[in-house]
PDB file of C-alpha atoms in Angstrom:
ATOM      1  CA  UNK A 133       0.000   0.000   0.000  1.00 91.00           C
ATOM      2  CA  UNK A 134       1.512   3.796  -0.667  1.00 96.00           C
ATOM      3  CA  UNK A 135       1.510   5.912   2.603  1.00 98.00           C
ATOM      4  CA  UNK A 136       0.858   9.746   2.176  1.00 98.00           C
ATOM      5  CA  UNK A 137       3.201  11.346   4.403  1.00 98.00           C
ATOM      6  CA  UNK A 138       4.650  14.785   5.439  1.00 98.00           C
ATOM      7  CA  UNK A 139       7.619  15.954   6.846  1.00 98.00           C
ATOM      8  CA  UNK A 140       8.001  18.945   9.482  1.00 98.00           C
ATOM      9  CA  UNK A 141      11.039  20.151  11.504  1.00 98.00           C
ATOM     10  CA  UNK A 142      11.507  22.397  14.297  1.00 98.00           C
ATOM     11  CA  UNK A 143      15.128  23.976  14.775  1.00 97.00           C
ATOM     12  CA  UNK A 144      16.516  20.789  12.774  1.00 97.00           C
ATOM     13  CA  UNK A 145      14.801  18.264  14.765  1.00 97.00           C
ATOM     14  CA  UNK A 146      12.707  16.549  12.003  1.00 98.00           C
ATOM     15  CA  UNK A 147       9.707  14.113  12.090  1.00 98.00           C
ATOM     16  CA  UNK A 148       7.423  11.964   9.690  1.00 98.00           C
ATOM     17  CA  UNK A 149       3.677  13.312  10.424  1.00 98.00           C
ATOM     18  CA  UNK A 150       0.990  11.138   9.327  1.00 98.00           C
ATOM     19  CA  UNK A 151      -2.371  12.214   9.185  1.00 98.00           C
ATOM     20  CA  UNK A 152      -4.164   9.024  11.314  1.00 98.00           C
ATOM     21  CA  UNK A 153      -7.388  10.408  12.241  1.00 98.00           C
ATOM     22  CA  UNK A 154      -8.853   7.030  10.107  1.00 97.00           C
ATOM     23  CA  UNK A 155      -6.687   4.991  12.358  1.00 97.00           C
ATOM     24  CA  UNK A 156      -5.308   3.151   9.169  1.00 97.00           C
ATOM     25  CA  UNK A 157      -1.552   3.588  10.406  1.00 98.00           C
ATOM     26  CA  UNK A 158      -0.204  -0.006  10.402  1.00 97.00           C
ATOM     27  CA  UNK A 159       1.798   0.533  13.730  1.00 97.00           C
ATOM     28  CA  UNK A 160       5.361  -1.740  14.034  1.00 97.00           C
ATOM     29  CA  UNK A 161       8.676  -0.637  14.954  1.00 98.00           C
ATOM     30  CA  UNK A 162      10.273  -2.224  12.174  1.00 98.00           C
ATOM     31  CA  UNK A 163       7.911  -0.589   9.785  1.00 98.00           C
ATOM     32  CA  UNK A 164       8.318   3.185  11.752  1.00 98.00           C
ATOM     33  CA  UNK A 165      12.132   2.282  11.586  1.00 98.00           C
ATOM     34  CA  UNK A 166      12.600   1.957   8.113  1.00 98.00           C
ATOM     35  CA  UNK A 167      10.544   4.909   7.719  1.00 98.00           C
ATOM     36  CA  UNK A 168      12.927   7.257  10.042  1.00 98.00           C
ATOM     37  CA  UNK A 169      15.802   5.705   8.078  1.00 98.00           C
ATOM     38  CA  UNK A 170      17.601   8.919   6.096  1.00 97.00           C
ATOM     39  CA  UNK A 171      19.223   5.982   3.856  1.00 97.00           C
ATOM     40  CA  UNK A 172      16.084   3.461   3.069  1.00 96.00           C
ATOM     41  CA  UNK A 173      12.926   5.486   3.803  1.00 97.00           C
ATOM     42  CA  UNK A 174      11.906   9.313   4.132  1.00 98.00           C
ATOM     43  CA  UNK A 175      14.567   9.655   7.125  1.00 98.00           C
ATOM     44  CA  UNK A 176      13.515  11.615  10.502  1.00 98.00           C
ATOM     45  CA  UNK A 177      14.774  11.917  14.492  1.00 98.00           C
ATOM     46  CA  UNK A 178      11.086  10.336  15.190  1.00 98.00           C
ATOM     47  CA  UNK A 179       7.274   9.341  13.510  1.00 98.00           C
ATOM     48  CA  UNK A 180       4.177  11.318  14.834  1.00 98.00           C
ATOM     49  CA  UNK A 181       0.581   9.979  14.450  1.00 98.00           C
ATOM     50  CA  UNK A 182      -2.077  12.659  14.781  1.00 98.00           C
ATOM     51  CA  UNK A 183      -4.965  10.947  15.659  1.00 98.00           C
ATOM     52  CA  UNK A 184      -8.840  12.058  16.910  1.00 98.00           C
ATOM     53  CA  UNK A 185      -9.500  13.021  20.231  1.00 98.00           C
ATOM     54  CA  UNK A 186     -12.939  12.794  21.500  1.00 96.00           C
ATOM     55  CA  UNK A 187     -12.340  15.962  24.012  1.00 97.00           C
ATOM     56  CA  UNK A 188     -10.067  17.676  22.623  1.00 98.00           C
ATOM     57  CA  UNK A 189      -8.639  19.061  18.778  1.00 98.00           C
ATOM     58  CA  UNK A 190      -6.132  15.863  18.167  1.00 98.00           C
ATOM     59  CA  UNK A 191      -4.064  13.314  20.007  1.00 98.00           C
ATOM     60  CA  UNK A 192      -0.366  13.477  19.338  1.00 98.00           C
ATOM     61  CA  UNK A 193       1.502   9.427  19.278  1.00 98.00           C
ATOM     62  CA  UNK A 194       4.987   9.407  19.009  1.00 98.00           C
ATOM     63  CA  UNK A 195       7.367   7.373  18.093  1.00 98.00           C
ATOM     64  CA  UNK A 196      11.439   7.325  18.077  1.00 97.00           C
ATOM     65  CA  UNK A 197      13.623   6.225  14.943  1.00 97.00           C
ATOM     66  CA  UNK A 198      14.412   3.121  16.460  1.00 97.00           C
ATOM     67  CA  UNK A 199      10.477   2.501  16.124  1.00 98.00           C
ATOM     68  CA  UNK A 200       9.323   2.398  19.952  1.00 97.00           C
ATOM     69  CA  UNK A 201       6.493   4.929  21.367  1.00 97.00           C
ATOM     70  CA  UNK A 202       8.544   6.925  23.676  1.00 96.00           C
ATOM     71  CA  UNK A 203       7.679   9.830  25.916  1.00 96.00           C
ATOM     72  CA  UNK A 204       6.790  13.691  25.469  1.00 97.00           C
ATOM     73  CA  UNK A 205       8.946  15.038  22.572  1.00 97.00           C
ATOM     74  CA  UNK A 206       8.826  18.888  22.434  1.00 98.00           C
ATOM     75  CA  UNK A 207       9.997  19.789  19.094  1.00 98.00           C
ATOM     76  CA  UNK A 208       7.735  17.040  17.490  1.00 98.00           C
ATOM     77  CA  UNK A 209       4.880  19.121  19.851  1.00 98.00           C
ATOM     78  CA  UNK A 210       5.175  22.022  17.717  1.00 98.00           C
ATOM     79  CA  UNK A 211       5.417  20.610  14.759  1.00 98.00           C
ATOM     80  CA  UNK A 212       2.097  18.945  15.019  1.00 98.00           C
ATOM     81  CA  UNK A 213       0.794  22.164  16.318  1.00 98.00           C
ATOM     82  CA  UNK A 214       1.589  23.337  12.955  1.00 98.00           C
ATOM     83  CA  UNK A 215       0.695  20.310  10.916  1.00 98.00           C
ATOM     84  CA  UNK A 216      -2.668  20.465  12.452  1.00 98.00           C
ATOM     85  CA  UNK A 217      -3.093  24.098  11.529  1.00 98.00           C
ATOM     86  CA  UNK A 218      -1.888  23.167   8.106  1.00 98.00           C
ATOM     87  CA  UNK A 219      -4.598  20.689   7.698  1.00 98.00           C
ATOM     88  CA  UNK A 220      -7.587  22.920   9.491  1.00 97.00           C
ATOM     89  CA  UNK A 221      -7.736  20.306  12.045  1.00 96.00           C
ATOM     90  CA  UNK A 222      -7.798  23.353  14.712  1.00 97.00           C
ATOM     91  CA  UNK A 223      -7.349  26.845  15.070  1.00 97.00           C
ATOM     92  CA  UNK A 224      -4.384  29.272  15.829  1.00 97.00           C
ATOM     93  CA  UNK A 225      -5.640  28.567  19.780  1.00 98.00           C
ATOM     94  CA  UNK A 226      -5.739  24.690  20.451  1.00 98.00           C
ATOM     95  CA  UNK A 227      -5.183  22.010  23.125  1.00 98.00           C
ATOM     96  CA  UNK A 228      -4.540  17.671  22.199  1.00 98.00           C
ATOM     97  CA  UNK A 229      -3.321  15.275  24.284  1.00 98.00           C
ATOM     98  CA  UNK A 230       0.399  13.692  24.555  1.00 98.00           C
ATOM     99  CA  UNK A 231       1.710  10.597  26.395  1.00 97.00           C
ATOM    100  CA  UNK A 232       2.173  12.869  29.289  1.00 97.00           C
ATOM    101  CA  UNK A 233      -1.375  14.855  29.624  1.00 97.00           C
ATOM    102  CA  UNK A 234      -2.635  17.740  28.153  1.00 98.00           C
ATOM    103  CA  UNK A 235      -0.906  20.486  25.753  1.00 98.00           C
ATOM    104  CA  UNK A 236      -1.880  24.025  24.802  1.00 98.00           C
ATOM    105  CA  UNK A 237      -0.857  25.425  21.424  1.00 98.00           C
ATOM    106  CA  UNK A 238      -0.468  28.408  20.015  1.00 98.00           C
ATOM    107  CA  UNK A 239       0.311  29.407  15.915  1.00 98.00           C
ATOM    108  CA  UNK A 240       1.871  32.849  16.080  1.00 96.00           C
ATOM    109  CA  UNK A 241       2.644  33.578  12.566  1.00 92.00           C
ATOM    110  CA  UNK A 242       6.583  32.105  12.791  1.00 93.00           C
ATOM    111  CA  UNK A 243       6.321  31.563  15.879  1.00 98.00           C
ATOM    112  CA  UNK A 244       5.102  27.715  17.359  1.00 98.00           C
ATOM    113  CA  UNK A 245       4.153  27.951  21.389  1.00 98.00           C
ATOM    114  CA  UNK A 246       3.665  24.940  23.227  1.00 98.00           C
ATOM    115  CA  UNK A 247       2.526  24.536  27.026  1.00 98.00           C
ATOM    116  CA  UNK A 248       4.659  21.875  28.677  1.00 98.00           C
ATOM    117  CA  UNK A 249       3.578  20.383  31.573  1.00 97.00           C
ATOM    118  CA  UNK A 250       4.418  21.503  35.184  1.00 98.00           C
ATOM    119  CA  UNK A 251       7.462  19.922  36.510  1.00 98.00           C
ATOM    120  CA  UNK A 252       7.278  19.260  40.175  1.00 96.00           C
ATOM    121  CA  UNK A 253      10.736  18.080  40.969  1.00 97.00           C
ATOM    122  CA  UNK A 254      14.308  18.928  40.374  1.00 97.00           C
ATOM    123  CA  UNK A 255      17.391  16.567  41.123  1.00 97.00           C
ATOM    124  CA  UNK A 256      19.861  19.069  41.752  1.00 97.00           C
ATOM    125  CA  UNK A 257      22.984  17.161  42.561  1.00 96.00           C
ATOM    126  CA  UNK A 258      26.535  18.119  42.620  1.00 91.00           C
ATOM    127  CA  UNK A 259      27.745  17.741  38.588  1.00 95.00           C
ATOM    128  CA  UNK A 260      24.487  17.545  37.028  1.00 98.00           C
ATOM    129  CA  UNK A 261      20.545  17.640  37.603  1.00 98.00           C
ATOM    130  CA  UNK A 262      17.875  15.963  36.299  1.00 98.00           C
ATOM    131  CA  UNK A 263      14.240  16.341  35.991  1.00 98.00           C
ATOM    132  CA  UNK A 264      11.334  15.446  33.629  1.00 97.00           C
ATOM    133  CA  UNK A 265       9.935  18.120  31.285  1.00 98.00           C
ATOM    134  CA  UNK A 266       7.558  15.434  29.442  1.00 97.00           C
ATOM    135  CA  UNK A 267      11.036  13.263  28.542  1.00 97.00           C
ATOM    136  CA  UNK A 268      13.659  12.419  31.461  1.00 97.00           C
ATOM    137  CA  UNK A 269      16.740  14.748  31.025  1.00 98.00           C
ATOM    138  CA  UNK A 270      19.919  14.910  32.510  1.00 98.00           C
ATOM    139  CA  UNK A 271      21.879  17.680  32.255  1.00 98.00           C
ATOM    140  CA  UNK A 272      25.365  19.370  32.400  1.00 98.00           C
ATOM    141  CA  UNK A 273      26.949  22.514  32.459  1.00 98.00           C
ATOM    142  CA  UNK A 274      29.857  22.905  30.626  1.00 98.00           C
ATOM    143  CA  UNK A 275      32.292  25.512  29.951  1.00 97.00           C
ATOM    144  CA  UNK A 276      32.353  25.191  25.852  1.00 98.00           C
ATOM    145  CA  UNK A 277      29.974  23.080  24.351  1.00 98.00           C
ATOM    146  CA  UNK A 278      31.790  22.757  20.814  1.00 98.00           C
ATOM    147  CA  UNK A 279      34.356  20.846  22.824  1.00 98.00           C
ATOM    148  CA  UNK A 280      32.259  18.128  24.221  1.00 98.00           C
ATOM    149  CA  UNK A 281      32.138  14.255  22.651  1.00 98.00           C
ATOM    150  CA  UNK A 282      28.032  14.388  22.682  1.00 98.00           C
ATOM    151  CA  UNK A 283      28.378  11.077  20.742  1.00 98.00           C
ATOM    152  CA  UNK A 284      30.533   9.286  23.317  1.00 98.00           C
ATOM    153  CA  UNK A 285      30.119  10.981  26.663  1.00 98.00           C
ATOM    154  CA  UNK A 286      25.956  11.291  26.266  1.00 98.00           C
ATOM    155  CA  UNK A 287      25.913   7.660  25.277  1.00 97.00           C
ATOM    156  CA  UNK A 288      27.818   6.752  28.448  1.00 97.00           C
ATOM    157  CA  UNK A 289      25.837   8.300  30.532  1.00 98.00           C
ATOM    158  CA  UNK A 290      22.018   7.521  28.673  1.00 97.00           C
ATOM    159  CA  UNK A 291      22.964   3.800  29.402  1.00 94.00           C
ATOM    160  CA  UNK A 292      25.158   4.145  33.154  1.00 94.00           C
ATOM    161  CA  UNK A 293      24.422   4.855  36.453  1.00 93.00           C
ATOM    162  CA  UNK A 294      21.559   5.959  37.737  1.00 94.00           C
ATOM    163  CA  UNK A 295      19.907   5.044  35.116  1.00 96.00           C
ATOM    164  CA  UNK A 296      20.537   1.868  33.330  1.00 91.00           C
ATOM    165  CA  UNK A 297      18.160   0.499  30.992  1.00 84.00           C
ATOM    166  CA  UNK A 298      15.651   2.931  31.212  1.00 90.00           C
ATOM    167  CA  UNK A 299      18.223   5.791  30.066  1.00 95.00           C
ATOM    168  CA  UNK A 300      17.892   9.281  30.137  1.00 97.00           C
ATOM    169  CA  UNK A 301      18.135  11.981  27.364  1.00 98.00           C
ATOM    170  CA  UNK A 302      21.356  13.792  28.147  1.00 98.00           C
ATOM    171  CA  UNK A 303      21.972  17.469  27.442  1.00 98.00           C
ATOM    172  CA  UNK A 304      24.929  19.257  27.879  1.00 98.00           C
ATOM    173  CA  UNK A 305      24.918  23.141  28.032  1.00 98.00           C
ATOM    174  CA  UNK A 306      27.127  26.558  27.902  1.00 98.00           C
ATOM    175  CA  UNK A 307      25.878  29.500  29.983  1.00 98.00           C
ATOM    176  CA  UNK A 308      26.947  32.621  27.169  1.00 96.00           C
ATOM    177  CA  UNK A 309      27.983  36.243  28.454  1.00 94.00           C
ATOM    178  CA  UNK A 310      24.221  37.587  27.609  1.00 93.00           C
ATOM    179  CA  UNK A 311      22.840  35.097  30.560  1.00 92.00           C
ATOM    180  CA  UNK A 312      20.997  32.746  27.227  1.00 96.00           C
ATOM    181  CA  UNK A 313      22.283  29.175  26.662  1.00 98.00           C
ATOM    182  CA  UNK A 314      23.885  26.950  24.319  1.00 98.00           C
ATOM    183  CA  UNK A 315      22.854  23.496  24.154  1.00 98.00           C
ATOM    184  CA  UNK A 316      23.747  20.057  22.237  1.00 98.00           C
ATOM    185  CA  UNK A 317      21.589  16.821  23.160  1.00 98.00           C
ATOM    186  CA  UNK A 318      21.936  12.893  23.028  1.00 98.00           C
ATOM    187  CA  UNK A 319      18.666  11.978  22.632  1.00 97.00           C
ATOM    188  CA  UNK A 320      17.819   8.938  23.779  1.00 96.00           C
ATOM    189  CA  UNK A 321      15.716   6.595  21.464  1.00 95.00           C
ATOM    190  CA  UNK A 322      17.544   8.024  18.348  1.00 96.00           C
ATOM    191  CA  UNK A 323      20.681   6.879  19.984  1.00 96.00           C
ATOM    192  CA  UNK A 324      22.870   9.912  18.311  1.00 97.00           C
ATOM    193  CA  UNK A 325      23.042  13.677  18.752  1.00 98.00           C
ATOM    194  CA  UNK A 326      20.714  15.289  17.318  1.00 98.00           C
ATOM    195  CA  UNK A 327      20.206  19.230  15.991  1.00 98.00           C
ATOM    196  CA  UNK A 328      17.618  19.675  18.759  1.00 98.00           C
ATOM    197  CA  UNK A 329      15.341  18.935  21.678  1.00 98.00           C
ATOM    198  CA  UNK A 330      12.236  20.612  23.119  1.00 98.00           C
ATOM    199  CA  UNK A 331      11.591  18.426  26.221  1.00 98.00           C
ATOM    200  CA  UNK A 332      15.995  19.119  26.478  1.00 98.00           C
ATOM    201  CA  UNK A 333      16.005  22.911  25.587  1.00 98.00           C
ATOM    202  CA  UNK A 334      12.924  23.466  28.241  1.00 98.00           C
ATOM    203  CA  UNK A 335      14.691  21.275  30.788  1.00 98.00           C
ATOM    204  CA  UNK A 336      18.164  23.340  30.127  1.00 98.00           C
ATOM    205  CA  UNK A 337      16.178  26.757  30.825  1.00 98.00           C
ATOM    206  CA  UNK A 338      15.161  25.360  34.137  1.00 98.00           C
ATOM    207  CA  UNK A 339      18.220  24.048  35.606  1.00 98.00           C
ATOM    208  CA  UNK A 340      19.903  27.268  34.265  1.00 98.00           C
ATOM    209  CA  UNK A 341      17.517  29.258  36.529  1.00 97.00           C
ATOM    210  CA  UNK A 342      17.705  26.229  39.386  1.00 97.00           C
ATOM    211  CA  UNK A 343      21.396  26.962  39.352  1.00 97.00           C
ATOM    212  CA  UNK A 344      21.514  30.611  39.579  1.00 96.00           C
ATOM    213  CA  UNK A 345      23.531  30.829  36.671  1.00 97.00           C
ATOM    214  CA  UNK A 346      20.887  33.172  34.952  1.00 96.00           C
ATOM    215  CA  UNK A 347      18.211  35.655  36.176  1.00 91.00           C
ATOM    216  CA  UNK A 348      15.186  35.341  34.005  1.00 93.00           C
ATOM    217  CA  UNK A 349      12.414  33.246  33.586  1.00 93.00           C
ATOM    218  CA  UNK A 350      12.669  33.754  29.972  1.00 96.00           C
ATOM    219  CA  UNK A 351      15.838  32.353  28.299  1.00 98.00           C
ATOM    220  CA  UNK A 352      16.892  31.902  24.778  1.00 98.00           C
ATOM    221  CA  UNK A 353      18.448  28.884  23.741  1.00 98.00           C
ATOM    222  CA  UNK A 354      20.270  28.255  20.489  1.00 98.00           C
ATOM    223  CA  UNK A 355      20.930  24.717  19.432  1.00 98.00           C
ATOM    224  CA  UNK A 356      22.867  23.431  16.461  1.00 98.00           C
ATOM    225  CA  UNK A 357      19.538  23.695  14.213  1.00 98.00           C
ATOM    226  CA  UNK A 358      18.190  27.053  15.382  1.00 97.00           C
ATOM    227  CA  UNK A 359      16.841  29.182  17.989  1.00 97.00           C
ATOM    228  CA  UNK A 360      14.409  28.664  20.123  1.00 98.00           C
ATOM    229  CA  UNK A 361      13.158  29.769  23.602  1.00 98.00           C
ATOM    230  CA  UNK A 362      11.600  29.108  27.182  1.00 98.00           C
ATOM    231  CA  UNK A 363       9.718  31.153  29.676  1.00 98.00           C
ATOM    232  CA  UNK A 364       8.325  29.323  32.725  1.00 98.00           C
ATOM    233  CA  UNK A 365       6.743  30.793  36.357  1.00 98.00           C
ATOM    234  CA  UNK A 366       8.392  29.513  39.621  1.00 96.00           C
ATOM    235  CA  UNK A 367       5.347  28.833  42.320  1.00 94.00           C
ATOM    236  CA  UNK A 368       6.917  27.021  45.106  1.00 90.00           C
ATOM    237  CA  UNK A 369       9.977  25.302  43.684  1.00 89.00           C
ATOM    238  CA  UNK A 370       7.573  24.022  41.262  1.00 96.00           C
ATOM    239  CA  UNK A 371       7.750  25.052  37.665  1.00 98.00           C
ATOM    240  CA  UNK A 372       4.515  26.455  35.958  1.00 98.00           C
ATOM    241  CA  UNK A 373       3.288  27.627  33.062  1.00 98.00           C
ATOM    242  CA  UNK A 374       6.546  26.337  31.139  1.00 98.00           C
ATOM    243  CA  UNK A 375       6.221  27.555  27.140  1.00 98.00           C
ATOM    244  CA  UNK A 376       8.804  26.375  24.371  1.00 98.00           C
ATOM    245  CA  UNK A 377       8.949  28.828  21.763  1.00 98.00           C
ATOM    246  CA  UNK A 378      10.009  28.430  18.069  1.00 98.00           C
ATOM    247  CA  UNK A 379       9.922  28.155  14.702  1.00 97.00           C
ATOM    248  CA  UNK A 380       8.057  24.825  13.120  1.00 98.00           C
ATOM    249  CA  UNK A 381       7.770  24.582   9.104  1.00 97.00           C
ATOM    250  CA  UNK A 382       6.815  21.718   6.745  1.00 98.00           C
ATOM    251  CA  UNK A 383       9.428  20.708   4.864  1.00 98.00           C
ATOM    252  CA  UNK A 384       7.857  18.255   1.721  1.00 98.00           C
ATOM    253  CA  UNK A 385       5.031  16.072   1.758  1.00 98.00           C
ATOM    254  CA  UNK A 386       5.154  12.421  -0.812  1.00 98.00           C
ATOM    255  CA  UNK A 387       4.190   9.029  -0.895  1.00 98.00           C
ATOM    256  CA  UNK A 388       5.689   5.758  -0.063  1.00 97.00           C
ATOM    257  CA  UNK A 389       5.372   2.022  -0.655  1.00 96.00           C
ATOM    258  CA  UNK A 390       5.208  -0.225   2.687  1.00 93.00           C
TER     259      UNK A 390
END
């Protein structure tokens, strides 16, 4: 059978969005796989199903390039935000539903918003902290992130202690003179580095601010594929009201035999 597809990225991080609303999608990892493949199908970081929702505009599924559901993933957030605007699924204003709850959107010309959920806790250990922004993230400050082995040291520490099998996303970040970041992620699921990651960027913001190493609650971020940015409301120790901010554009739309 041919599969319509479309392809979207946000600040480089790129996804396969299939319009599912039928519920035809033939879901397998191996299938999803070879579709993420940038040598043997249309090539992406991850596959995104937008599906009906009986509350709400859509429901957003997504999937890794290693072909397993996984958790929140920001970037792919706003580009379905988009893709559903594209396809007059919903409005400029719009809320759907994610593996981790609810998400408001918002279509500002250029400009993609997406509500993240709250986060509630903050690891804050000696080297690193962690927390979960939608997606588990561990992250590091670093004083020049062009120098780091993102490759070698994030895959070391995705599959080490503490956390083993499950693994973690890690992101590694540079505090600049202007008190905005720069970031570069292992993402966990793709198994590489990749240009960027919402779920990492809004995570980086927070520990930034956690850390006292900025002192705003609304930090730009630039990542290897673009800028982007976070703003976020402290209400005790517990983050609120936590917006990534950036561009989201379609990139092609085809067909393809599976």
């Amino acid at each position: 059978m041919k599969l319509k597809f479309f392809k979207y990225q946000g600040a480089g991080n790129d996804f396969v969005m299939i319009d599912d609303r039928q519920q035809t999608f033939p879901i397998s990892t191996k299938l999803i796989n070879r579709l993420c493949d940038r040598h043997f199908g249309v090539g992406a970081d991850g596959l995104i199903l937008l599906q009906n929702d009986k509350e709400f505009d859509f429901k957003m599924v997504y999937f890794n390039s290693d072909g397993n559901e996984s958790t929140m993933c920001g970037n792919g957030g706003r580009c379905i935000i988009r893709f559903a605007n594209d396809l007059d699924i919903a409005s400029e204003n719009m809320t759907f539903t994610a593996i981790d709850g609810l998400h408001h959107g918002i279509v500002d010309n250029n400009v993609i918003r997406l509500q993240m959920i709250d986060v509630d806790e903050v690891e804050d250990h000696d080297h690193y902290l962690f927390m979960n922004t939608g997606s588990p993230h561990h992250v590091e400050f670093v004083e020049k992130v062009d120098d780091v082995d993102v490759y070698n040291r994030g895959k070391e520490i995705r599959n080490g202690s503490p956390y083993f099998e499950k693994g973690s996303n890690v992101n590694f970040v540079e505090v600049m003179p202007d008190n905005n970041l720069r970031i570069r992620t292992y993402e966990r699921g793709v198994e590489n580095e990749t240009l960027a990651c919402g779920t990492g960027i809004t995570a980086a913001a927070i520990s930034a601010y956690v850390k006292n190493l900025v002192d705003k609650k609304s930090i730009e971020i630039k990542a290897l594929g673009g800028d982007l940015s976070v703003n976020f409301e402290e209400n005790n120790h517990k983050f609120v009201n936590v917006w990534l901010n950036g561009p989201a554009v379609k990139v092609f739309e085809g067909e393809i035999e599976i």
